[in-house]
Amino acid sequence: MRLPWMSRAERRLWASARDGAELGALMARWLEGDLASRPGYAARFGPDEETADLVPALAGLCRTGWVTTMSQPGVAGPGADGLWWEQRAAVEGWLSRTDLLEPLMRAADRAGLLTSVTDHDYGTWDGPITVTRRDGHAYTTMGGWMSRRDLARQWPELHRGLVRQITGGVHLAVAAPEYGEDGQRMWDVLAGAVRTEVAR
């Protein structure tokens, strides 16, 4: 039986994070199954089953400075409702290292990926990206504007100082242009961009 709340030990651990590097390391541990819970997500549940193959890429991004909060693989096929569902490979989250924005955008542009950037300090943002279609109609999006209050609600267990960093920072969403498995190429593009930047 899963208890409907985060353990005290893990609550203290998340509350101890003071910067993006510490938060990213904790998110990577949750993705990899080393932590049972994460803020803003159902307690004692790990990533969705469809995310399993993405864990190495997502954990690497989190540890490097892109704290991912939502992601999905590129898939297409019939859903439980009998209709045709299509997903773009996509990911979004907070850039705790803003120096990653330029290389990620450059790599995304070269690969023809779709991007949406929100900079809360400067009050600028791009529109959302449709990442899932149901029976040919737009169903879910990533990116686009989210208020500081809504961003703060994603991180209820964090220290207030770190929440202020997140809500005032740069948020990035990237998606493959194509729906289905061909879009899975996106993960190699992003990993390569981050790896090159870290090696410098």
Coordinates of C-alpha atoms in Angstrom, one line a residue:
M1 CA 0.0 0.0 0.0
R2 CA 1.3 3.5 -0.9
L3 CA 0.9 6.1 1.7
P4 CA -0.7 9.3 0.3
W5 CA 2.0 11.6 1.5
M6 CA 5.8 12.1 1.1
S7 CA 7.9 10.7 3.9
R8 CA 9.4 13.1 6.4
A9 CA 12.9 12.2 5.4
E10 CA 12.3 13.0 1.8
R11 CA 10.3 16.2 2.6
R12 CA 13.4 17.4 4.6
L13 CA 15.7 16.4 1.7
W14 CA 13.7 18.4 -0.9
A15 CA 13.4 21.4 1.5
S16 CA 17.2 21.4 1.9
A17 CA 17.8 22.2 -1.8
R18 CA 19.0 25.7 -2.3
D19 CA 19.9 26.0 -5.9
G20 CA 19.3 24.4 -9.3
A21 CA 22.2 22.0 -9.1
E22 CA 20.9 20.5 -5.8
L23 CA 17.3 20.4 -7.2
G24 CA 18.4 18.8 -10.5
A25 CA 20.4 16.1 -8.6
L26 CA 17.3 15.3 -6.5
M27 CA 15.0 15.2 -9.6
A28 CA 17.5 12.8 -11.3
R29 CA 17.4 10.5 -8.2
W30 CA 13.6 10.5 -8.3
L31 CA 13.6 9.7 -12.0
E32 CA 16.0 6.8 -11.4
G33 CA 13.9 5.4 -8.6
D34 CA 16.3 6.3 -5.7
L35 CA 13.6 8.6 -4.2
A36 CA 10.0 7.6 -3.8
S37 CA 8.4 11.1 -4.1
R38 CA 8.9 14.5 -5.7
P39 CA 7.2 17.8 -5.0
G40 CA 4.1 18.5 -7.0
Y41 CA 3.5 14.9 -8.0
A42 CA 1.5 12.0 -6.5
A43 CA 3.3 10.9 -3.4
R44 CA 5.3 7.6 -3.6
F45 CA 4.8 7.3 -7.3
G46 CA 7.7 7.3 -9.8
P47 CA 7.6 8.5 -13.4
D48 CA 4.9 7.3 -15.7
E49 CA 5.5 3.9 -17.3
E50 CA 5.9 5.5 -20.8
T51 CA 8.8 7.5 -19.4
A52 CA 11.0 4.5 -18.5
D53 CA 13.1 4.6 -21.7
L54 CA 13.6 8.4 -21.3
V55 CA 15.0 8.2 -17.8
P56 CA 18.7 8.3 -18.7
A57 CA 18.2 11.3 -21.0
L58 CA 16.0 13.2 -18.5
A59 CA 18.3 12.4 -15.5
G60 CA 21.2 13.7 -17.5
L61 CA 19.4 16.9 -18.4
C62 CA 18.4 17.5 -14.7
R63 CA 22.0 17.0 -13.5
T64 CA 23.3 19.4 -16.1
G65 CA 21.0 22.3 -15.4
W66 CA 17.7 21.7 -17.1
V67 CA 15.3 20.6 -14.3
T68 CA 12.6 18.8 -16.3
T69 CA 9.1 18.8 -15.1
M70 CA 7.1 17.2 -17.9
S71 CA 8.1 14.9 -20.8
Q72 CA 6.7 12.3 -23.1
P73 CA 8.0 9.9 -25.8
G74 CA 7.0 10.1 -29.5
V75 CA 4.4 7.4 -30.1
A76 CA 1.3 6.9 -32.2
G77 CA -1.5 4.3 -32.1
P78 CA -5.0 3.5 -31.0
G79 CA -5.9 4.6 -27.4
A80 CA -8.1 2.9 -24.9
D81 CA -11.0 4.9 -26.3
G82 CA -10.5 3.4 -29.7
L83 CA -9.4 6.7 -31.3
W84 CA -6.0 7.4 -32.8
W85 CA -3.6 9.1 -30.5
E86 CA -0.3 10.8 -31.6
Q87 CA 2.4 12.2 -29.4
R88 CA 5.4 14.3 -30.2
A89 CA 8.6 13.5 -28.2
A90 CA 8.6 16.5 -25.9
V91 CA 10.1 17.9 -22.7
E92 CA 9.8 21.1 -20.6
G93 CA 11.3 22.5 -17.5
W94 CA 13.3 25.2 -15.7
L95 CA 16.8 26.1 -16.9
S96 CA 18.8 26.6 -13.7
R97 CA 21.8 27.3 -15.9
T98 CA 20.7 30.0 -18.3
D99 CA 24.0 29.5 -20.3
L100 CA 22.4 26.3 -21.6
L101 CA 19.7 28.2 -23.4
E102 CA 21.8 29.3 -26.4
P103 CA 23.4 25.9 -27.2
L104 CA 20.0 24.1 -26.7
M105 CA 18.3 26.5 -29.0
R106 CA 21.0 26.3 -31.6
A107 CA 20.9 22.5 -31.6
A108 CA 17.1 22.5 -31.8
D109 CA 17.1 24.9 -34.7
R110 CA 19.6 22.8 -36.6
A111 CA 17.5 19.7 -36.0
G112 CA 14.2 21.4 -36.9
L113 CA 12.8 21.0 -33.4
L114 CA 10.0 23.1 -32.0
T115 CA 10.8 25.4 -29.0
S116 CA 8.9 27.6 -26.6
V117 CA 10.8 29.9 -24.2
T118 CA 9.4 31.8 -21.2
D119 CA 11.6 34.3 -19.3
H120 CA 9.7 35.5 -16.2
D121 CA 12.3 38.1 -15.3
Y122 CA 11.9 39.9 -18.6
G123 CA 8.2 39.0 -19.0
T124 CA 8.6 37.4 -22.5
W125 CA 7.3 34.2 -23.7
D126 CA 6.5 32.1 -26.8
G127 CA 3.2 30.3 -27.4
P128 CA 2.6 26.7 -26.4
I129 CA 3.4 23.7 -28.6
T130 CA 0.8 21.1 -29.3
V131 CA 2.4 17.8 -28.3
T132 CA -0.5 15.4 -28.3
R133 CA -3.4 14.9 -30.8
R134 CA -6.5 12.8 -30.3
D135 CA -8.3 11.7 -33.4
G136 CA -6.4 14.5 -35.3
H137 CA -7.3 17.3 -32.9
A138 CA -5.0 19.1 -30.5
Y139 CA -5.2 17.6 -27.0
T140 CA -2.3 18.7 -24.9
T141 CA 0.4 21.3 -25.0
M142 CA 3.8 22.2 -23.5
G143 CA 5.4 25.5 -23.0
G144 CA 3.7 28.9 -23.2
W145 CA 3.0 31.3 -20.3
M146 CA 2.5 30.0 -16.8
S147 CA 2.0 32.5 -13.9
R148 CA 4.5 32.6 -11.1
R149 CA 1.8 31.4 -8.7
D150 CA 1.1 28.3 -10.9
L151 CA 4.8 27.6 -11.2
A152 CA 5.2 27.8 -7.4
R153 CA 2.4 25.3 -7.0
Q154 CA 4.5 22.7 -8.8
W155 CA 7.1 22.9 -6.0
P156 CA 5.2 22.9 -2.6
E157 CA 8.0 21.2 -0.6
L158 CA 10.9 23.5 -1.7
H159 CA 12.6 26.3 0.2
R160 CA 11.0 29.6 -0.6
G161 CA 14.3 31.0 -1.9
L162 CA 14.6 28.3 -4.4
V163 CA 10.9 28.7 -5.5
R164 CA 11.7 32.3 -6.1
Q165 CA 14.6 31.3 -8.4
I166 CA 12.3 29.0 -10.3
T167 CA 9.4 31.4 -10.7
G168 CA 11.6 34.2 -11.8
G169 CA 13.7 32.1 -14.2
V170 CA 13.8 30.8 -17.8
H171 CA 11.6 27.9 -18.8
L172 CA 12.1 25.9 -22.0
A173 CA 9.9 23.4 -23.8
V174 CA 11.2 21.5 -26.8
A175 CA 9.3 19.0 -29.1
A176 CA 10.0 17.0 -32.2
P177 CA 8.2 18.4 -35.3
E178 CA 6.9 14.9 -36.2
Y179 CA 4.5 12.8 -34.2
G180 CA 5.3 9.2 -33.4
E181 CA 8.6 7.2 -33.0
D182 CA 10.6 9.2 -35.5
G183 CA 10.5 12.1 -33.1
Q184 CA 12.6 10.1 -30.6
R185 CA 15.7 11.4 -32.4
M186 CA 15.1 14.6 -30.3
W187 CA 16.6 13.0 -27.2
D188 CA 20.0 12.5 -28.9
V189 CA 19.9 16.1 -30.1
L190 CA 19.4 17.5 -26.7
A191 CA 21.8 15.2 -25.0
G192 CA 24.5 16.1 -27.5
A193 CA 23.9 19.8 -27.0
V194 CA 24.2 19.6 -23.3
R195 CA 27.2 17.2 -23.4
T196 CA 29.1 19.6 -25.7
E197 CA 28.4 22.6 -23.4
V198 CA 29.5 20.7 -20.3
A199 CA 32.7 19.6 -21.9
R200 CA 33.8 23.2 -22.6

